Short mmCIF file of C-alpha atoms and ligand atoms in Angstrom, two decimals:
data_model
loop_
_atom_site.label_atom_id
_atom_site.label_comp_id
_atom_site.label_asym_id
_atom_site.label_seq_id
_atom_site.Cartn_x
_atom_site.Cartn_y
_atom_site.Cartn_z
CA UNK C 193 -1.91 -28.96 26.38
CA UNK C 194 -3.98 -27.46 29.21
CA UNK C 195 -6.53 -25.23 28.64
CA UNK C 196 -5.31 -21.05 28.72
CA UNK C 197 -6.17 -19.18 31.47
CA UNK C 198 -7.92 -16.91 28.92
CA UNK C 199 -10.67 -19.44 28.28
CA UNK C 200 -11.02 -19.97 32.00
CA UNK C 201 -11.93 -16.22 32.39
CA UNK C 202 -14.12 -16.06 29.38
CA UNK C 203 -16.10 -18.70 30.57
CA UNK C 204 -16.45 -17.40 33.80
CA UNK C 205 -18.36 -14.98 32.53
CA UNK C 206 -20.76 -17.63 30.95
CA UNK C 207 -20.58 -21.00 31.46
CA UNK C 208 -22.13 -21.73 27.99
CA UNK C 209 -20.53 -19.67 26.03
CA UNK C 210 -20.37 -22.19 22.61
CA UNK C 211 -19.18 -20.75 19.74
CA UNK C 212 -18.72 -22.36 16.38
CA UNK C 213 -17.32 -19.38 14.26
CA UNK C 214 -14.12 -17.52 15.28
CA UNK C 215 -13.33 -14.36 13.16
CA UNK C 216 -10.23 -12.02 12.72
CA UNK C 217 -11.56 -8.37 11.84
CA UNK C 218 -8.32 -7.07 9.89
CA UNK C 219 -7.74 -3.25 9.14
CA UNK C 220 -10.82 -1.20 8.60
CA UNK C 221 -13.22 -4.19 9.35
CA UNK C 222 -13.61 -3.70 12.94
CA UNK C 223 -17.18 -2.18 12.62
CA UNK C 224 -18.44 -5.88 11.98
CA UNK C 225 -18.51 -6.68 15.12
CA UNK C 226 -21.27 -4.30 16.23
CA UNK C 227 -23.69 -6.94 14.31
CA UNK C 228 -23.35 -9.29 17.18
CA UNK C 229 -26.08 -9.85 19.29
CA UNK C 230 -25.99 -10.88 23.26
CA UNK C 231 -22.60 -9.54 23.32
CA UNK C 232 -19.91 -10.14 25.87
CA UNK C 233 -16.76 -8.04 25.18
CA UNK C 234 -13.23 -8.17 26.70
CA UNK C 235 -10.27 -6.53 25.79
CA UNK C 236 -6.89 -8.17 25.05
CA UNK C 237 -5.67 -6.15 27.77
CA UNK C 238 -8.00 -8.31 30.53
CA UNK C 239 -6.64 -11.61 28.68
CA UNK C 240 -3.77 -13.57 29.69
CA UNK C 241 -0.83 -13.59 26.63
CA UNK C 242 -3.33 -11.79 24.32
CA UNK C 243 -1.08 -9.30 22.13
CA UNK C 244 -1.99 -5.36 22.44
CA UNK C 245 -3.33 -4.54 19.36
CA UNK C 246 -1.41 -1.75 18.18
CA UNK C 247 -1.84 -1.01 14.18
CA UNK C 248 -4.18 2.09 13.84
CA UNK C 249 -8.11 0.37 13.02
CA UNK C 250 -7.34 -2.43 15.34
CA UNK C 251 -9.54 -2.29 18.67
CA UNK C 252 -8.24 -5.37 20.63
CA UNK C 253 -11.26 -6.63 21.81
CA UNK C 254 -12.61 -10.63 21.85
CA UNK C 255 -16.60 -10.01 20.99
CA UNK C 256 -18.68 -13.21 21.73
CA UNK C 257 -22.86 -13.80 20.89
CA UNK C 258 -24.56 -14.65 18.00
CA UNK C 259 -25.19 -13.26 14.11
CA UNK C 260 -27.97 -14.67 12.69
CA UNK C 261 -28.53 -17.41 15.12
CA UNK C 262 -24.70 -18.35 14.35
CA UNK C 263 -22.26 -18.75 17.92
CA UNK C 264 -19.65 -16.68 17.00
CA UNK C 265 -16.19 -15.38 18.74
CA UNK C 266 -14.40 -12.34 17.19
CA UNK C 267 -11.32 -10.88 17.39
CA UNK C 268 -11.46 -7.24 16.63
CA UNK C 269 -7.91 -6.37 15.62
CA UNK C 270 -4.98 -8.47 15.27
CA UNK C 271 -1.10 -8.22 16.19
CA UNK C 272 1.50 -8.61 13.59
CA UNK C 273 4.16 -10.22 13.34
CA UNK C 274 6.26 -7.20 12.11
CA UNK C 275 5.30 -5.19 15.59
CA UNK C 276 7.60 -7.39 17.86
CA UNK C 277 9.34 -9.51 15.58
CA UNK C 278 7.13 -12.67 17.25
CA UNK C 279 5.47 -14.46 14.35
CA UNK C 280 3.54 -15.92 16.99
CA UNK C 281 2.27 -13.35 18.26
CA UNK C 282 -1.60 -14.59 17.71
CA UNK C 283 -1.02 -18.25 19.27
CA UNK C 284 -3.36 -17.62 22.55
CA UNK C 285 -6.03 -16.09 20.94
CA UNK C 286 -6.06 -18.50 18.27
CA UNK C 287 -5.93 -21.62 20.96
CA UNK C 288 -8.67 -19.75 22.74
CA UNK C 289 -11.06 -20.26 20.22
CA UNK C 290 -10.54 -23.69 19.85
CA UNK C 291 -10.57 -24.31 23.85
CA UNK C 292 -14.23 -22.17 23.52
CA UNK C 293 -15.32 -24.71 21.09
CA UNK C 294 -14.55 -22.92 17.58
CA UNK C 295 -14.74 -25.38 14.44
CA UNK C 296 -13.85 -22.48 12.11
CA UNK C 297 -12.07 -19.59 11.74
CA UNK C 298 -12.72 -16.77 9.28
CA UNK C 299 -9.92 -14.62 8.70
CA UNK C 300 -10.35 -10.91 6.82
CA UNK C 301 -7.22 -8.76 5.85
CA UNK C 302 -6.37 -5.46 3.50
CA UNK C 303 -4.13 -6.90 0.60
CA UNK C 304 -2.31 -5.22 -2.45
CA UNK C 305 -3.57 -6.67 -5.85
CA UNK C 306 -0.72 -8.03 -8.52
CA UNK C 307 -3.27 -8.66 -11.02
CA UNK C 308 -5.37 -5.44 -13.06
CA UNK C 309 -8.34 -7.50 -12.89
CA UNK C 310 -8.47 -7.69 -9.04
CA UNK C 311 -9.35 -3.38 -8.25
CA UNK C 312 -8.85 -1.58 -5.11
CA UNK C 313 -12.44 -1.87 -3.63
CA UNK C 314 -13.25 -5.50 -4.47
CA UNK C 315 -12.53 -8.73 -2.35
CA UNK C 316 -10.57 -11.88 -3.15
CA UNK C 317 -11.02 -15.11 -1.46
CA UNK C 318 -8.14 -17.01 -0.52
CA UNK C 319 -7.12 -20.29 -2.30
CA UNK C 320 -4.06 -20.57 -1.37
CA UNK C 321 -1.05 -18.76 0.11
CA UNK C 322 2.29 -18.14 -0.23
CA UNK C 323 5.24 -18.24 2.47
CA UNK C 324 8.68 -17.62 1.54
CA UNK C 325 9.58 -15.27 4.74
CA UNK C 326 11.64 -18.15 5.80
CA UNK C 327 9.39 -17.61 9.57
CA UNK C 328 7.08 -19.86 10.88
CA UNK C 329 5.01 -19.23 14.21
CA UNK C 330 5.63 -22.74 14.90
CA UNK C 331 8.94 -22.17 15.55
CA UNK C 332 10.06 -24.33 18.73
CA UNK C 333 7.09 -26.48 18.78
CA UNK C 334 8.63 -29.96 19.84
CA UNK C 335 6.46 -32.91 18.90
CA UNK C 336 5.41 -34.22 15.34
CA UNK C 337 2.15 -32.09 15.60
CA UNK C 338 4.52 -29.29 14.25
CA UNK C 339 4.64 -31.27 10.47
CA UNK C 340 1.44 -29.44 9.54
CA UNK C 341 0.14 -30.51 6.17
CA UNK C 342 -0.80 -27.23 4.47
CA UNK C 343 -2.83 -29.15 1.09
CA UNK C 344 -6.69 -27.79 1.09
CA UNK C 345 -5.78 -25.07 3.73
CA UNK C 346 -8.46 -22.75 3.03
CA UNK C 347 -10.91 -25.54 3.36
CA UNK C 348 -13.29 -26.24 -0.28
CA UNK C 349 -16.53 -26.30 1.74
CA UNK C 350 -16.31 -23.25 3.73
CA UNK C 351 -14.80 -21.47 0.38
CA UNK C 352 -18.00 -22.86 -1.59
CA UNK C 353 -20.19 -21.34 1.30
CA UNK C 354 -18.10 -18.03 0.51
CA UNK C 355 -19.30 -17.98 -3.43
CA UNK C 356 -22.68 -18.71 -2.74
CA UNK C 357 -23.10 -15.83 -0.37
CA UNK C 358 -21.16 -13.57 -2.72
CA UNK C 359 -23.60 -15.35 -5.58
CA UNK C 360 -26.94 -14.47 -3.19
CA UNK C 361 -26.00 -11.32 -2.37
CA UNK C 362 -24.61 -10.11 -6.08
CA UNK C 363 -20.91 -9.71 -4.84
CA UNK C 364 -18.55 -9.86 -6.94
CA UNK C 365 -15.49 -12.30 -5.51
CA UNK C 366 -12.26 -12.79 -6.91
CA UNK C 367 -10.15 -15.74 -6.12
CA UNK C 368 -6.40 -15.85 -5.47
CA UNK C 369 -3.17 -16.61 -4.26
CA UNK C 370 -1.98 -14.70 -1.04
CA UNK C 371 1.52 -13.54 -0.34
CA UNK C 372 2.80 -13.04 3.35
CA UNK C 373 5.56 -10.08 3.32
CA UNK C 374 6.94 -9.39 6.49
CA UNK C 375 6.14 -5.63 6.31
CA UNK C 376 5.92 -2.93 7.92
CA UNK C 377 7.67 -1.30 5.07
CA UNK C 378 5.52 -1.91 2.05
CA UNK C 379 7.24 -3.89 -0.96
CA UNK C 380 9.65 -3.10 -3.79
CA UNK C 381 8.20 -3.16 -7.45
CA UNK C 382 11.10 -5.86 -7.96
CA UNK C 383 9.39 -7.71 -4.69
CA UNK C 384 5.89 -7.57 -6.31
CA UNK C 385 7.26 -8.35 -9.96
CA UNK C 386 8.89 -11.56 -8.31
CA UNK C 387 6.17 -12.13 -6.15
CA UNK C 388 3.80 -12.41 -9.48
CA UNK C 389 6.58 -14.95 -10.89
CA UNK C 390 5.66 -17.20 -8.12
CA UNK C 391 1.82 -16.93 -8.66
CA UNK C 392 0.56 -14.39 -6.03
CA UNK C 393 -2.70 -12.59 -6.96
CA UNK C 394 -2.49 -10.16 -3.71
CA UNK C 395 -0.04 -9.11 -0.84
CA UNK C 396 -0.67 -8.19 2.79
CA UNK C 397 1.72 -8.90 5.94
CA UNK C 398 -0.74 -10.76 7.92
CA UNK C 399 -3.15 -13.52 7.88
CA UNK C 400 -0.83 -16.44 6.81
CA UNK C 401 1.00 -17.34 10.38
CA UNK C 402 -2.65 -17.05 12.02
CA UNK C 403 -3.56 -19.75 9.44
CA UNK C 404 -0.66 -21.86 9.98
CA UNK C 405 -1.29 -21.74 13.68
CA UNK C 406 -5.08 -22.57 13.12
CA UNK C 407 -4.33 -25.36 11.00
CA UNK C 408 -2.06 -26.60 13.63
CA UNK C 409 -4.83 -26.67 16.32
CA UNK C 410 -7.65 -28.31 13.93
CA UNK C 411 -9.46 -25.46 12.99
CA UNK C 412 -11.31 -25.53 9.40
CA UNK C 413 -9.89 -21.99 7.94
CA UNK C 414 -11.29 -19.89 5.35
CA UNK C 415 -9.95 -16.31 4.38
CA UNK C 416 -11.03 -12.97 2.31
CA UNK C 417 -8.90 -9.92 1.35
CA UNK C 418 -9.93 -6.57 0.75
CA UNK C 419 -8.44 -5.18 -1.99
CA UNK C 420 -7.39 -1.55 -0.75
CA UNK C 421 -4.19 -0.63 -3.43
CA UNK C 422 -2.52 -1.91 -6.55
CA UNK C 423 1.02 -3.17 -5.74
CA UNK C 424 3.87 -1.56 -5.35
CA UNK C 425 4.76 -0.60 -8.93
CA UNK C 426 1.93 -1.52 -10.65
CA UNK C 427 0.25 2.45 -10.63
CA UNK C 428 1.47 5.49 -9.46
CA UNK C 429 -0.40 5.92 -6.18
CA UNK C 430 1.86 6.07 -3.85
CA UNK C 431 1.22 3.31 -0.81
CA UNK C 432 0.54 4.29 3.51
CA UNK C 433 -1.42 3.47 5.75
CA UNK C 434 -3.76 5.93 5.62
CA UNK C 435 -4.82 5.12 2.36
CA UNK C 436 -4.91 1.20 3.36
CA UNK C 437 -7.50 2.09 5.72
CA UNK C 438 -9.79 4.69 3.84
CA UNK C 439 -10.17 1.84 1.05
CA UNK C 440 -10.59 -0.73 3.90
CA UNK C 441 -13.17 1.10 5.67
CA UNK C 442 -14.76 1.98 1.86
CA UNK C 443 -15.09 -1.98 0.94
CA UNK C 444 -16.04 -2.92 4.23
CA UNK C 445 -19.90 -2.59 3.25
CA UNK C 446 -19.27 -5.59 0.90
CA UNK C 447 -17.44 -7.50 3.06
CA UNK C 448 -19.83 -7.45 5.98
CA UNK C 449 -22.37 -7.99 3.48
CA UNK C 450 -20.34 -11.51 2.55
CA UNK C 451 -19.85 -12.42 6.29
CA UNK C 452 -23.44 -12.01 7.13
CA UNK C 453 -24.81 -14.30 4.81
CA UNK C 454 -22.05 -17.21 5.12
CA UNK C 455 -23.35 -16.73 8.82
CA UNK C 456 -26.99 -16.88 7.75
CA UNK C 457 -26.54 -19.90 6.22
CA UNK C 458 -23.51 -21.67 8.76
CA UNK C 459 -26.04 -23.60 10.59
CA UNK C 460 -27.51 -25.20 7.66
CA UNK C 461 -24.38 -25.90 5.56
CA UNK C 462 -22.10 -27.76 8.56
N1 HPA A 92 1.42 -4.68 0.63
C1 HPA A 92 1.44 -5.26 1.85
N2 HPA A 92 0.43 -5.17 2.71
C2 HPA A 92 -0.66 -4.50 2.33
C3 HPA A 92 -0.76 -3.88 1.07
C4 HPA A 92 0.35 -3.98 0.18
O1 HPA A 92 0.34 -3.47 -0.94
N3 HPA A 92 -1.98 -3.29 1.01
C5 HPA A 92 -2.60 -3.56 2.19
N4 HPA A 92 -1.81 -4.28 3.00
#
């Protein structure tokens, strides 16, 4: 594969640019990025095959420098797949951080919970996910590389590293199953009740075709939901937008609380 011509023009804005942690600031999370030190920001719009991020709370912008002492690359907003119909919609900026040298890529969404113990406020780490949209973003790959083994996908380490920031910084995180539903309409109760049949914990219309497409470049992958709603059916609040992102933008204090001391403590641990 040769290299995008988005890493070319990153780097030409300096040479040793070396980061070892790429993050994906879902809705409401965006504000992390302003912890980054020695910045260098682009926007999507200045990158070759980078999506427009278009969701409300999504600012399109790759932020590289450090976070305590920790290389990091971020991408402030996402595209989904449910804006264009292209599941791979997040495949250059996803290679990019591997071309810049990325080992790891944190991923951060706003889910629905399916389970009462899992409230709108907290945060669930990923285990594991589930994908029955019968879509893959690796749709027309040719070679074997496309037989991705998904076991351990939300790698053990990097999920330890997750509790014992949550443990040192008195966080409570919950651990679950993820759903992907194509969105953008939200689901049915019947949807959720099925979804629960199958074992999901929480629901949210992103994250899982970024982490196929990471897996399928190398990257180690680890992945935390806010909790913004109860699922369709499970209370009577009724579900928008609007709310997802004034209960994002509420438990974003905890989750940038999280982030900051896995970050603290990346150098150490890998
Ligand atoms: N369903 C799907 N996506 C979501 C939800 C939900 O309930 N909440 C936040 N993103």
């Amino acid at each position: 594969m040769s290299v995008k011509p988005a890493t070319k023009i990153i780097r030409s804005k300096d040479s040793k640019i070396q980061p070892k942690v790429g993050i994906i600031l879902g809705s409401g999370l965006g504000s992390f990025a302003y912890r980054v030190k020695n910045q260098i920001i682009i926007s999507y719009n200045d990158l070759p095959e980078f999506p427009d991020a278009g969701v409300d709370g999504h600012a399109g912008k790759l932020v590289i420098g450090t976070i305590h002492n920790t290389e990091v690359a971020i991408l402030q907003g996402r595209a989904h797949y449910y804006e264009k119909g292209k599941s791979d919609v997040m495949k250059t900026p996803i290679q990019t951080l591997k071309e810049l040298g990325c080992e790891t890529l944190i991923l951060t969404n706003a889910a629905g919970s399916l389970v009462p113990e899992i409230q709108p406020g907290s945060i669930m780490l990923l285990t594991d996910h589930i994908n029955f949209t019968g879509v893959s973003p690796l749709f027309g790959e040719t070679d074997s590389s496309r037989f991705v083994d998904m076991v351990n996908v939300y790698d053990p380490g990097l999920n330890q590293q997750f509790r014992d920031a949550a443990d040192e910084r008195g966080i409570t995180l919950h651990e679950g199953v993820y759903i992907w539903f194509c969105g953008p309409s939200f689901e049915t109760p019947s949807e959720i009740k099925a979804a629960k049949h199958l074992g999901a914990d929480a629901v949210g219309m992103s994250t899982v075709p970024e982490v196929i497409l990471a897996r399928f470049f190398g990257l180690k992958i680890s992945a935390v939901s806010i909790i913004t709603n109860m699922a369709a059916g499970m209370n009577e609040v009724a579900l928008s937008h609007d709310h997802t992102m004034e209960n994002a933008t509420k438990a974003a204090k905890d989750i940038h609380a999280l982030l900051g001391e896995f970050l603290l403590k990346y150098e150490t641990a890998f």
